[in-house]
PDB file of C-alpha atoms in Angstrom:
ATOM      1  CA  MET G 176     -32.787 102.843 -89.928  1.00  0.00           C
ATOM      2  CA  HIS G 177     -35.060 101.277 -91.070  1.00  0.00           C
ATOM      3  CA  ASP G 178     -39.917 102.161 -90.756  1.00  0.00           C
ATOM      4  CA  VAL G 179     -41.020  99.863 -88.750  1.00  0.00           C
ATOM      5  CA  ILE G 180     -44.174  99.675 -90.670  1.00  0.00           C
ATOM      6  CA  SER G 181     -43.307  98.262 -93.695  1.00  0.00           C
ATOM      7  CA  THR G 182     -44.281 100.909 -96.944  1.00  0.00           C
ATOM      8  CA  ARG G 183     -44.165  99.709-100.502  1.00  0.00           C
ATOM      9  CA  HIS G 184     -41.886 102.504-102.797  1.00  0.00           C
ATOM     10  CA  GLY G 185     -43.363 104.981-104.450  1.00  0.00           C
ATOM     11  CA  SER G 186     -46.199 107.135-104.837  1.00  0.00           C
ATOM     12  CA  ASP G 187     -50.198 106.110-104.168  1.00  0.00           C
ATOM     13  CA  ARG G 188     -50.857 110.188-105.941  1.00  0.00           C
ATOM     14  CA  SER G 189     -54.362 108.995-106.979  1.00  0.00           C
ATOM     15  CA  SER G 190     -55.415 109.106-102.878  1.00  0.00           C
ATOM     16  CA  LEU G 191     -53.715 111.513-101.761  1.00  0.00           C
ATOM     17  CA  ALA G 192     -56.102 113.617-104.479  1.00  0.00           C
ATOM     18  CA  ALA G 193     -59.037 112.028-103.832  1.00  0.00           C
ATOM     19  CA  ALA G 194     -58.279 113.087-100.204  1.00  0.00           C
ATOM     20  CA  LEU G 195     -58.270 116.148-101.218  1.00  0.00           C
ATOM     21  CA  GLY G 196     -61.598 116.196-102.632  1.00  0.00           C
ATOM     22  CA  CYS G 197     -62.905 114.756 -99.998  1.00  0.00           C
ATOM     23  CA  PHE G 198     -61.969 117.533 -97.670  1.00  0.00           C
ATOM     24  CA  ALA G 199     -62.786 119.988-100.246  1.00  0.00           C
ATOM     25  CA  VAL G 200     -66.772 119.074-100.159  1.00  0.00           C
ATOM     26  CA  ALA G 201     -66.395 118.278 -96.824  1.00  0.00           C
ATOM     27  CA  GLY G 202     -65.141 122.026 -96.618  1.00  0.00           C
ATOM     28  CA  VAL G 203     -68.250 123.835 -98.754  1.00  0.00           C
ATOM     29  CA  ALA G 204     -70.839 121.711 -97.060  1.00  0.00           C
ATOM     30  CA  THR G 205     -70.488 122.900 -93.457  1.00  0.00           C
ATOM     31  CA  VAL G 206     -69.556 126.825 -94.998  1.00  0.00           C
ATOM     32  CA  ALA G 207     -72.371 126.833 -98.005  1.00  0.00           C
ATOM     33  CA  VAL G 208     -75.266 125.588 -95.542  1.00  0.00           C
ATOM     34  CA  ASP G 209     -75.784 125.632 -91.717  1.00  0.00           C
ATOM     35  CA  HIS G 210     -77.897 121.920 -91.974  1.00  0.00           C
ATOM     36  CA  VAL G 211     -77.676 118.976 -89.119  1.00  0.00           C
ATOM     37  CA  ALA G 212     -77.679 116.879 -91.430  1.00  0.00           C
ATOM     38  CA  LEU G 213     -75.294 118.206 -93.820  1.00  0.00           C
ATOM     39  CA  THR G 214     -72.939 118.415 -91.302  1.00  0.00           C
ATOM     40  CA  ILE G 215     -73.167 114.525 -90.542  1.00  0.00           C
ATOM     41  CA  GLY G 216     -72.928 113.997 -94.626  1.00  0.00           C
ATOM     42  CA  ALA G 217     -69.399 115.782 -94.164  1.00  0.00           C
ATOM     43  CA  THR G 218     -68.495 114.608 -91.593  1.00  0.00           C
ATOM     44  CA  GLY G 219     -68.787 111.012 -93.134  1.00  0.00           C
ATOM     45  CA  VAL G 220     -67.174 112.757 -96.527  1.00  0.00           C
ATOM     46  CA  ALA G 221     -64.383 113.855 -94.539  1.00  0.00           C
ATOM     47  CA  VAL G 222     -63.434 110.505 -92.545  1.00  0.00           C
ATOM     48  CA  GLY G 223     -63.778 108.919 -96.000  1.00  0.00           C
ATOM     49  CA  GLY G 224     -60.735 111.966 -97.241  1.00  0.00           C
ATOM     50  CA  VAL G 225     -58.685 110.653 -93.461  1.00  0.00           C
ATOM     51  CA  ALA G 226     -59.169 107.057 -94.729  1.00  0.00           C
ATOM     52  CA  CYS G 227     -57.801 107.801 -97.776  1.00  0.00           C
ATOM     53  CA  LEU G 228     -54.922 109.953 -96.162  1.00  0.00           C
ATOM     54  CA  ALA G 229     -54.194 107.003 -94.410  1.00  0.00           C
ATOM     55  CA  ARG G 230     -53.524 104.616 -97.713  1.00  0.00           C
ATOM     56  CA  TYR G 231     -51.079 107.356 -98.797  1.00  0.00           C
ATOM     57  CA  ALA G 232     -49.378 107.530 -95.794  1.00  0.00           C
ATOM     58  CA  ARG G 233     -48.791 103.483 -96.203  1.00  0.00           C
ATOM     59  CA  ALA G 234     -47.961 103.289 -99.307  1.00  0.00           C
ATOM     60  CA  VAL G 235     -44.756 106.604 -99.630  1.00  0.00           C
ATOM     61  CA  THR G 236     -41.712 106.640 -97.506  1.00  0.00           C
ATOM     62  CA  ARG G 237     -41.277 108.955 -94.552  1.00  0.00           C
ATOM     63  CA  LYS G 238     -38.729 110.806 -96.357  1.00  0.00           C
ATOM     64  CA  ARG G 239     -41.817 111.827 -98.777  1.00  0.00           C
ATOM     65  CA  LEU G 240     -44.817 111.882 -96.643  1.00  0.00           C
ATOM     66  CA  ALA G 241     -42.459 114.503 -94.846  1.00  0.00           C
ATOM     67  CA  ALA G 242     -42.051 116.389 -97.815  1.00  0.00           C
ATOM     68  CA  THR G 243     -45.913 115.811 -98.882  1.00  0.00           C
ATOM     69  CA  ALA G 244     -46.670 117.647 -94.516  1.00  0.00           C
ATOM     70  CA  LEU G 245     -44.314 120.233 -95.529  1.00  0.00           C
ATOM     71  CA  GLY G 246     -45.261 121.117 -98.874  1.00  0.00           C
ATOM     72  CA  LEU G 247     -50.042 120.811 -97.546  1.00  0.00           C
ATOM     73  CA  TRP G 248     -48.694 123.844 -94.583  1.00  0.00           C
ATOM     74  CA  LEU G 249     -46.821 125.928 -97.072  1.00  0.00           C
ATOM     75  CA  SER G 250     -50.152 125.081 -99.380  1.00  0.00           C
ATOM     76  CA  PHE G 251     -52.377 125.849 -96.291  1.00  0.00           C
ATOM     77  CA  LEU G 252     -50.224 129.299 -95.620  1.00  0.00           C
ATOM     78  CA  GLY G 253     -50.470 130.670 -99.200  1.00  0.00           C
ATOM     79  CA  VAL G 254     -54.794 130.092 -98.994  1.00  0.00           C
ATOM     80  CA  SER G 255     -55.285 131.664 -95.899  1.00  0.00           C
ATOM     81  CA  GLY G 256     -53.885 135.330 -97.311  1.00  0.00           C
ATOM     82  CA  ALA G 257     -57.376 135.454 -99.336  1.00  0.00           C
ATOM     83  CA  HIS G 258     -58.430 135.385 -95.878  1.00  0.00           C
ATOM     84  CA  ALA G 259     -57.087 137.845 -94.031  1.00  0.00           C
ATOM     85  CA  ILE G 260     -57.557 139.649 -97.532  1.00  0.00           C
ATOM     86  CA  GLY G 261     -61.523 139.083 -96.871  1.00  0.00           C
ATOM     87  CA  LEU G 262     -62.373 136.183 -99.225  1.00  0.00           C
ATOM     88  CA  GLU G 263     -64.824 138.943-100.368  1.00  0.00           C
ATOM     89  CA  THR G 264     -63.106 140.809-101.043  1.00  0.00           C
ATOM     90  CA  VAL G 265     -61.286 138.824-103.457  1.00  0.00           C
ATOM     91  CA  GLY G 266     -63.938 137.183-105.490  1.00  0.00           C
ATOM     92  CA  SER G 267     -64.951 140.646-105.381  1.00  0.00           C
ATOM     93  CA  SER G 268     -61.659 141.924-107.257  1.00  0.00           C
ATOM     94  CA  VAL G 269     -61.281 138.031-109.490  1.00  0.00           C
ATOM     95  CA  PRO G 270     -63.566 137.208-113.298  1.00  0.00           C
ATOM     96  CA  GLY G 271     -66.595 135.589-112.864  1.00  0.00           C
ATOM     97  CA  PRO G 272     -69.296 135.474-109.940  1.00  0.00           C
ATOM     98  CA  ALA G 273     -67.944 136.049-106.974  1.00  0.00           C
ATOM     99  CA  ARG G 274     -69.788 133.759-104.525  1.00  0.00           C
ATOM    100  CA  VAL G 275     -67.708 130.762-106.786  1.00  0.00           C
ATOM    101  CA  THR G 276     -64.756 132.605-105.848  1.00  0.00           C
ATOM    102  CA  VAL G 277     -65.503 132.326-102.050  1.00  0.00           C
ATOM    103  CA  ILE G 278     -66.766 128.826-101.750  1.00  0.00           C
ATOM    104  CA  GLY G 279     -63.056 128.102-103.916  1.00  0.00           C
ATOM    105  CA  LEU G 280     -61.436 129.361-102.051  1.00  0.00           C
ATOM    106  CA  ALA G 281     -63.138 127.731 -98.820  1.00  0.00           C
ATOM    107  CA  ALA G 282     -63.172 124.751-100.775  1.00  0.00           C
ATOM    108  CA  ILE G 283     -59.101 124.953-100.947  1.00  0.00           C
ATOM    109  CA  THR G 284     -58.950 126.531 -97.416  1.00  0.00           C
ATOM    110  CA  TRP G 285     -60.268 123.626 -96.117  1.00  0.00           C
ATOM    111  CA  ALA G 286     -58.688 120.511 -98.168  1.00  0.00           C
ATOM    112  CA  THR G 287     -54.498 121.861 -97.582  1.00  0.00           C
ATOM    113  CA  LEU G 288     -55.447 122.695 -93.175  1.00  0.00           C
ATOM    114  CA  LEU G 289     -57.311 119.087 -92.467  1.00  0.00           C
ATOM    115  CA  ALA G 290     -54.636 118.000 -94.981  1.00  0.00           C
ATOM    116  CA  ALA G 291     -51.638 119.704 -94.226  1.00  0.00           C
ATOM    117  CA  ALA G 292     -52.960 118.428 -90.070  1.00  0.00           C
ATOM    118  CA  GLY G 293     -53.444 114.501 -90.759  1.00  0.00           C
ATOM    119  CA  THR G 294     -50.360 114.263 -93.185  1.00  0.00           C
ATOM    120  CA  THR G 295     -48.466 115.643 -90.699  1.00  0.00           C
ATOM    121  CA  ILE G 296     -50.223 113.298 -87.463  1.00  0.00           C
ATOM    122  CA  PHE G 297     -49.596 109.950 -89.721  1.00  0.00           C
ATOM    123  CA  LEU G 298     -46.364 111.546 -89.752  1.00  0.00           C
ATOM    124  CA  GLY G 299     -46.334 111.793 -85.777  1.00  0.00           C
ATOM    125  CA  PHE G 300     -47.467 108.290 -85.598  1.00  0.00           C
ATOM    126  CA  ARG G 301     -44.015 107.090 -87.985  1.00  0.00           C
ATOM    127  CA  GLU G 302     -41.930 108.931 -86.642  1.00  0.00           C
ATOM    128  CA  TYR G 303     -43.538 107.849 -82.848  1.00  0.00           C
ATOM    129  CA  GLY G 304     -43.075 103.771 -84.459  1.00  0.00           C
ATOM    130  CA  ALA G 305     -39.608 104.036 -85.448  1.00  0.00           C
ATOM    131  CA  SER G 306     -37.656 101.907 -83.421  1.00  0.00           C
ATOM    132  CA  THR G 307     -34.615 103.817 -81.910  1.00  0.00           C
ATOM    133  CA  PRO G 308     -31.273 102.875 -80.570  1.00  0.00           C
ATOM    134  CA  ALA G 309     -32.047 102.386 -77.026  1.00  0.00           C
ATOM    135  CA  GLU G 310     -34.210  99.564 -77.406  1.00  0.00           C
ATOM    136  CA  GLU G 311     -30.941  97.918 -80.361  1.00  0.00           C
ATOM    137  CA  LEU G 312     -28.273  98.759 -77.340  1.00  0.00           C
ATOM    138  CA  ASP G 313     -30.793  97.009 -74.641  1.00  0.00           C
ATOM    139  CA  GLU G 314     -30.611  93.814 -76.481  1.00  0.00           C
ATOM    140  CA  GLN G 315     -26.935  94.207 -76.803  1.00  0.00           C
ATOM    141  CA  VAL G 316     -27.018  94.596 -73.229  1.00  0.00           C
ATOM    142  CA  PHE G 317     -29.308  90.621 -73.129  1.00  0.00           C
ATOM    143  CA  ASP G 318     -27.390  89.211 -75.376  1.00  0.00           C
ATOM    144  CA  GLY G 319     -24.218  89.420 -73.478  1.00  0.00           C
ATOM    145  CA  GLU G 320     -22.095  92.147 -76.200  1.00  0.00           C
ATOM    146  CA  THR G 321     -20.564  94.190 -74.213  1.00  0.00           C
ATOM    147  CA  THR G 322     -21.169  98.265 -75.690  1.00  0.00           C
ATOM    148  CA  ASP G 323     -18.142 101.823 -75.321  1.00  0.00           C
ATOM    149  CA  TYR G 324     -19.497 102.222 -72.277  1.00  0.00           C
ATOM    150  CA  SER G 325     -18.268 101.732 -68.598  1.00  0.00           C
ATOM    151  CA  THR G 326     -19.265  99.912 -66.034  1.00  0.00           C
ATOM    152  CA  ARG G 327     -18.023 101.472 -63.282  1.00  0.00           C
TER     153      ARG G 327
END
């Protein structure tokens, strides 16, 4: 089955990395300080992340996009375990400043959540745009070709 949207086979990992970075920065910016201007800036960075993610989704095959979405959802579920324990608890149990660990885990959480949701949405767009066998059958009927089904 062919994709409706033409894709270049291969991967554009730099676009995925840029999207994850944008989502991480946007997530940390909204968590660290509650200021309207910072929230607007973080929204702009997140929009840039969506653009990078769209570039990645366009560059890879449907199978690779599905595998990426699954991997990102599993990563998000793995990191969300730290939230169940408590970010401050995890931060105090690892070496180094606790605040840095908390901010790092928040960045990873936001990056994986937004990227997983985005790749799933882009995969859905690609699936929705795929041609269905029913359309092909209708064109066969219009062309005067018969099908295997009886019309009695």
